[in-house]
Short mmCIF file of C-alpha atoms in Angstrom, two decimals:
data_model
loop_
_atom_site.label_atom_id
_atom_site.label_comp_id
_atom_site.label_asym_id
_atom_site.label_seq_id
_atom_site.Cartn_x
_atom_site.Cartn_y
_atom_site.Cartn_z
CA TYR A 1 111.21 73.22 158.86
CA SER A 2 114.71 74.08 160.02
CA LEU A 3 118.12 73.12 158.68
CA ASP A 4 118.48 69.38 157.94
CA GLU A 5 121.58 68.46 159.91
CA ALA A 6 121.74 65.09 158.15
CA LYS A 7 122.62 66.88 154.89
CA LEU A 8 124.87 69.49 156.42
CA GLU A 9 128.26 67.82 156.04
CA ASN A 10 127.74 67.28 152.30
CA ALA A 11 127.27 71.05 151.88
CA ILE A 12 130.58 71.97 153.51
CA THR A 13 133.40 73.01 151.17
CA PRO A 14 136.94 74.34 151.76
CA ASN A 15 135.43 77.85 151.45
CA THR A 16 132.94 77.33 154.29
CA LYS A 17 133.65 79.63 157.20
CA ALA A 18 130.54 79.31 159.35
CA ILE A 19 127.17 77.63 159.71
CA ILE A 20 124.09 79.75 160.43
CA ALA A 21 121.38 77.86 162.32
CA VAL A 22 118.01 79.59 161.89
CA HIS A 23 115.60 78.77 164.72
CA LEU A 24 112.53 79.31 162.55
CA GLN A 25 109.08 80.02 164.04
CA GLY A 26 110.37 79.52 167.61
CA GLN A 27 111.56 75.94 167.07
CA MET A 28 115.26 75.42 167.74
CA CYS A 29 117.43 73.43 165.35
CA ASN A 30 119.16 70.25 166.50
CA MET A 31 122.00 72.12 168.13
CA GLU A 32 123.70 69.01 169.46
CA ALA A 33 124.26 67.63 165.97
CA ILE A 34 125.08 70.98 164.37
CA SER A 35 127.52 71.96 167.13
CA ALA A 36 129.34 68.64 166.71
CA ILE A 37 129.73 69.22 162.96
CA CYS A 38 131.03 72.74 163.56
CA THR A 39 133.60 71.38 166.01
CA LYS A 40 134.64 68.61 163.63
CA TYR A 41 135.28 71.01 160.75
CA GLN A 42 136.44 73.95 162.91
CA LEU A 43 133.62 76.21 161.72
CA HIS A 44 132.00 79.10 163.53
CA LEU A 45 128.40 78.53 164.60
CA ILE A 46 126.08 81.55 164.33
CA GLU A 47 122.49 81.43 165.55
CA ASP A 48 119.65 83.38 163.95
CA CYS A 49 117.31 83.80 166.93
CA ALA A 50 115.03 86.42 165.36
CA GLN A 51 111.98 84.22 165.98
CA SER A 52 113.17 82.25 169.01
CA HIS A 53 113.35 84.49 172.08
CA PHE A 54 113.73 82.17 175.11
CA SER A 55 113.35 79.00 173.06
CA GLU A 56 115.34 76.09 174.46
CA PHE A 57 117.18 72.99 173.32
CA LYS A 58 117.77 70.50 176.15
CA GLY A 59 117.41 73.28 178.72
CA LYS A 60 119.80 75.71 177.03
CA ARG A 61 118.40 78.87 175.47
CA ALA A 62 118.68 80.01 171.89
CA GLY A 63 121.73 82.15 171.22
CA LEU A 64 123.98 80.43 173.76
CA PHE A 65 125.38 77.68 171.54
CA GLY A 66 127.38 79.54 168.92
CA ILE A 67 129.97 82.28 168.80
CA ALA A 68 127.09 84.73 168.36
CA GLY A 69 123.32 84.91 168.29
CA SER A 70 121.24 87.62 166.60
CA PHE A 71 117.82 88.67 167.88
CA SER A 72 115.16 90.81 166.24
CA PHE A 73 112.99 93.17 168.27
CA TYR A 74 110.78 94.12 165.33
CA PRO A 75 107.32 95.04 166.75
CA GLY A 76 105.75 91.76 165.65
CA LYS A 77 108.30 89.55 167.43
CA ASN A 78 107.64 87.80 170.76
CA LEU A 79 109.67 90.57 172.38
CA GLY A 80 109.12 93.60 170.19
CA ALA A 81 110.04 97.27 170.33
CA TYR A 82 107.94 100.16 168.99
CA GLY A 83 110.00 100.21 165.78
CA ASP A 84 112.96 98.45 164.25
CA ALA A 85 115.43 97.10 166.78
CA GLY A 86 117.64 94.10 167.43
CA CYS A 87 120.77 92.87 169.15
CA ILE A 88 123.71 90.49 168.88
CA ILE A 89 124.89 88.45 171.85
CA THR A 90 128.34 86.90 172.14
CA ASN A 91 130.85 85.93 174.81
CA ASN A 92 133.74 86.70 172.46
CA ASP A 93 135.21 90.08 173.43
CA GLN A 94 136.93 90.63 170.09
CA LEU A 95 133.76 89.93 168.13
CA ALA A 96 131.71 92.12 170.48
CA GLU A 97 134.04 95.05 169.84
CA ALA A 98 133.91 94.49 166.08
CA CYS A 99 130.10 94.40 166.15
CA ARG A 100 129.90 97.60 168.18
CA MET A 101 132.28 99.27 165.79
CA TYR A 102 130.37 98.13 162.70
CA ALA A 103 127.07 99.36 164.18
CA ASN A 104 128.58 102.79 164.88
CA HIS A 105 129.83 103.70 161.42
CA GLY A 106 133.05 101.83 162.10
CA ALA A 107 133.99 103.86 165.16
CA LEU A 108 134.18 103.17 168.88
CA GLN A 109 135.08 106.81 169.48
CA LYS A 110 133.30 109.64 167.67
CA HIS A 111 134.94 110.66 164.38
CA GLN A 112 137.55 107.89 164.65
CA HIS A 113 136.35 105.47 161.98
CA LYS A 114 138.61 102.44 161.76
CA ILE A 115 136.47 100.53 159.26
CA GLU A 116 133.47 101.16 157.02
CA GLY A 117 130.36 100.50 159.06
CA ILE A 118 126.64 101.21 159.19
CA ASN A 119 124.34 103.27 161.42
CA SER A 120 122.62 100.58 163.46
CA ARG A 121 122.34 101.91 166.99
CA LEU A 122 119.41 101.05 169.25
CA ASP A 123 117.71 104.34 170.13
CA GLY A 124 116.56 105.15 173.64
CA LEU A 125 112.85 104.93 172.88
CA GLN A 126 113.13 101.35 171.61
CA ALA A 127 115.29 100.40 174.60
CA ALA A 128 112.69 101.87 176.97
CA VAL A 129 109.85 99.89 175.35
CA LEU A 130 111.88 96.67 175.51
CA THR A 131 112.82 97.30 179.14
CA ALA A 132 109.14 97.74 180.02
CA LYS A 133 108.14 94.53 178.23
CA LEU A 134 111.00 92.31 179.36
CA PRO A 135 109.54 91.41 182.80
CA TYR A 136 106.51 89.87 181.06
CA ILE A 137 108.21 87.87 178.34
CA LEU A 138 108.31 84.52 180.17
CA GLU A 139 104.59 84.79 181.00
CA TRP A 140 103.77 85.73 177.40
CA THR A 141 105.92 82.86 176.15
CA GLN A 142 104.03 80.35 178.29
CA LYS A 143 100.72 81.69 176.99
CA ARG A 144 101.91 81.22 173.39
CA ILE A 145 102.76 77.62 174.18
CA GLU A 146 99.31 77.13 175.70
CA LYS A 147 97.60 78.61 172.61
CA ALA A 148 99.60 76.26 170.38
CA SER A 149 98.47 73.32 172.50
CA LEU A 150 94.85 74.37 172.03
CA TYR A 151 95.36 74.55 168.27
CA GLN A 152 96.78 71.02 168.34
CA GLN A 153 93.71 69.89 170.24
CA TYR A 154 91.12 71.46 167.95
CA LEU A 155 92.85 70.86 164.61
CA GLN A 156 94.25 67.36 165.03
CA ASN A 157 91.38 65.58 163.27
CA ILE A 158 91.41 67.66 160.07
CA LYS A 159 93.22 65.34 157.67
CA GLU A 160 93.77 67.98 154.96
CA ILE A 161 96.27 69.88 157.10
CA SER A 162 99.53 69.02 158.87
CA LEU A 163 100.25 70.51 162.27
CA PRO A 164 103.67 71.73 163.44
CA LEU A 165 105.83 69.12 165.12
CA GLN A 166 108.02 69.86 168.12
CA ARG A 167 111.55 68.50 168.38
CA PRO A 168 111.99 66.33 171.51
CA LEU A 169 113.57 68.00 174.55
CA THR A 170 112.98 71.49 173.14
CA LYS A 171 110.89 74.46 174.20
CA HIS A 172 109.09 75.80 171.14
CA THR A 173 108.02 79.40 171.79
CA PHE A 174 105.69 79.67 168.78
CA HIS A 175 106.51 83.04 167.33
CA LEU A 176 104.40 81.57 164.54
CA TYR A 177 101.92 78.70 164.45
CA VAL A 178 102.36 77.30 160.95
CA ILE A 179 100.28 74.55 159.40
CA ARG A 180 100.63 72.91 156.00
CA ALA A 181 97.39 72.94 154.08
CA GLN A 182 95.90 71.45 150.94
CA ASN A 183 94.56 74.21 148.66
CA ARG A 184 96.45 76.70 150.82
CA ASN A 185 95.64 79.82 148.80
CA LYS A 186 91.92 79.09 148.70
CA LEU A 187 91.92 78.35 152.44
CA LEU A 188 93.68 81.67 153.08
CA GLN A 189 91.03 83.55 151.11
CA TYR A 190 88.20 81.65 152.83
CA LEU A 191 89.57 82.47 156.28
CA LYS A 192 89.96 86.12 155.29
CA GLU A 193 86.28 86.22 154.32
CA LYS A 194 85.46 84.76 157.74
CA GLY A 195 87.44 87.49 159.52
CA VAL A 196 90.49 85.37 160.30
CA GLU A 197 93.78 87.02 159.36
CA THR A 198 96.52 84.65 158.26
CA ALA A 199 99.91 85.06 156.57
CA ILE A 200 102.49 83.09 154.60
CA HIS A 201 105.95 82.99 156.18
CA TYR A 202 107.37 82.89 153.55
CA PRO A 203 105.83 82.78 150.05
CA THR A 204 109.24 82.32 148.38
CA ALA A 205 111.97 80.20 149.89
CA LEU A 206 115.23 82.10 150.38
CA PRO A 207 117.27 80.33 147.65
CA ASN A 208 114.46 80.91 145.14
CA LEU A 209 114.55 84.71 145.53
CA PRO A 210 115.95 86.90 142.71
CA ALA A 211 118.64 88.16 145.09
CA TYR A 212 120.32 84.74 145.01
CA LYS A 213 120.10 83.98 141.31
CA TYR A 214 123.83 84.64 141.06
CA LEU A 215 124.47 81.45 143.03
CA GLN A 216 122.95 79.52 140.09
CA TYR A 217 120.84 77.17 142.18
CA GLY A 218 117.53 75.80 140.96
CA GLN A 219 114.38 74.83 142.84
CA HIS A 220 115.44 71.19 142.51
CA ASP A 221 118.42 71.97 144.77
CA PHE A 222 116.01 72.84 147.60
CA PRO A 223 113.01 70.53 147.05
CA VAL A 224 111.69 70.64 150.63
CA ALA A 225 111.75 74.43 150.94
CA THR A 226 110.23 74.76 147.48
CA MET A 227 107.41 72.37 148.41
CA LEU A 228 106.74 74.09 151.72
CA GLN A 229 106.42 77.55 150.20
CA GLU A 230 103.26 76.37 148.45
CA GLU A 231 101.69 74.77 151.55
CA ILE A 232 102.55 76.75 154.69
CA LEU A 233 100.03 79.03 156.39
CA SER A 234 100.50 80.96 159.64
CA LEU A 235 97.44 81.05 161.88
CA PRO A 236 96.90 83.79 164.47
CA VAL A 237 98.91 83.22 167.65
CA TYR A 238 99.59 85.71 170.43
CA PRO A 239 99.27 85.67 174.24
CA GLU A 240 95.84 87.36 174.33
CA LEU A 241 94.23 84.87 171.92
CA THR A 242 91.26 83.18 173.61
CA GLU A 243 90.18 79.56 173.43
CA GLU A 244 86.92 80.69 171.79
CA MET A 245 88.90 82.40 169.03
CA ILE A 246 90.95 79.27 168.44
CA GLN A 247 87.78 77.17 168.30
CA TYR A 248 86.36 79.58 165.71
CA VAL A 249 89.49 79.32 163.54
CA ALA A 250 89.33 75.52 163.77
CA ARG A 251 85.63 75.49 162.81
CA CYS A 252 86.31 77.69 159.80
CA ILE A 253 89.10 75.40 158.60
CA GLN A 254 86.90 72.34 159.12
CA ASP A 255 84.01 74.00 157.25
CA PHE A 256 86.30 74.87 154.34
CA TYR A 257 87.29 71.26 153.78
CA THR A 258 83.86 69.76 154.43
CA GLY A 259 82.03 72.34 152.34
CA ALA A 260 79.77 73.23 155.26
#
């Protein structure tokens, strides 16, 4: 459910400065096609890697294609701190300095504020938690992939739902395991009653939020995102999830649609 690169060129205007590729749910966008378009139109490519730690496209990791990549270390992410945290990676020295300055109230030296900035420093506690977790992230990532494979196995014959697809030659790290479901809201409530916690990521597509009314778009401008917001459902996925738990979730979904 990532950016449709086939429609990208038609959205570019003389005012376009950059393209932001959002690697949603752990699935990387088609970076080959998007990178080529950015080169053709001389646009910056920025990667939103908040949900794609160590995801890969043709052997190259998320965040290494564009001028910059942003990562979230919110506690619920594949690599999470104890509280809010995140980082930007770039190999552009000028941009790196600008980002550091912006994150430090516009100053690289204390009390010498060259621009207006924000207070966005990573505190030592969060850094310590991330440092402790980092040696395990590749193992945890592989376990997420294995759990997703089990879901595919146990859910594949339920015709009322659609399972997540994986782009060829990519490594999907499954920050989320998202299905599309008929009667999504009723299924969510049924699973809750059965002790299975689910979530909707996200109940309102970005362009449909009140914050972007000023752009004067309508739901018809984003028909796919608008359709998906009514169907998507995130099932539990984390490294410690057992096969028995996945079987139970699958049975509950099957029972919901068969009326068992």
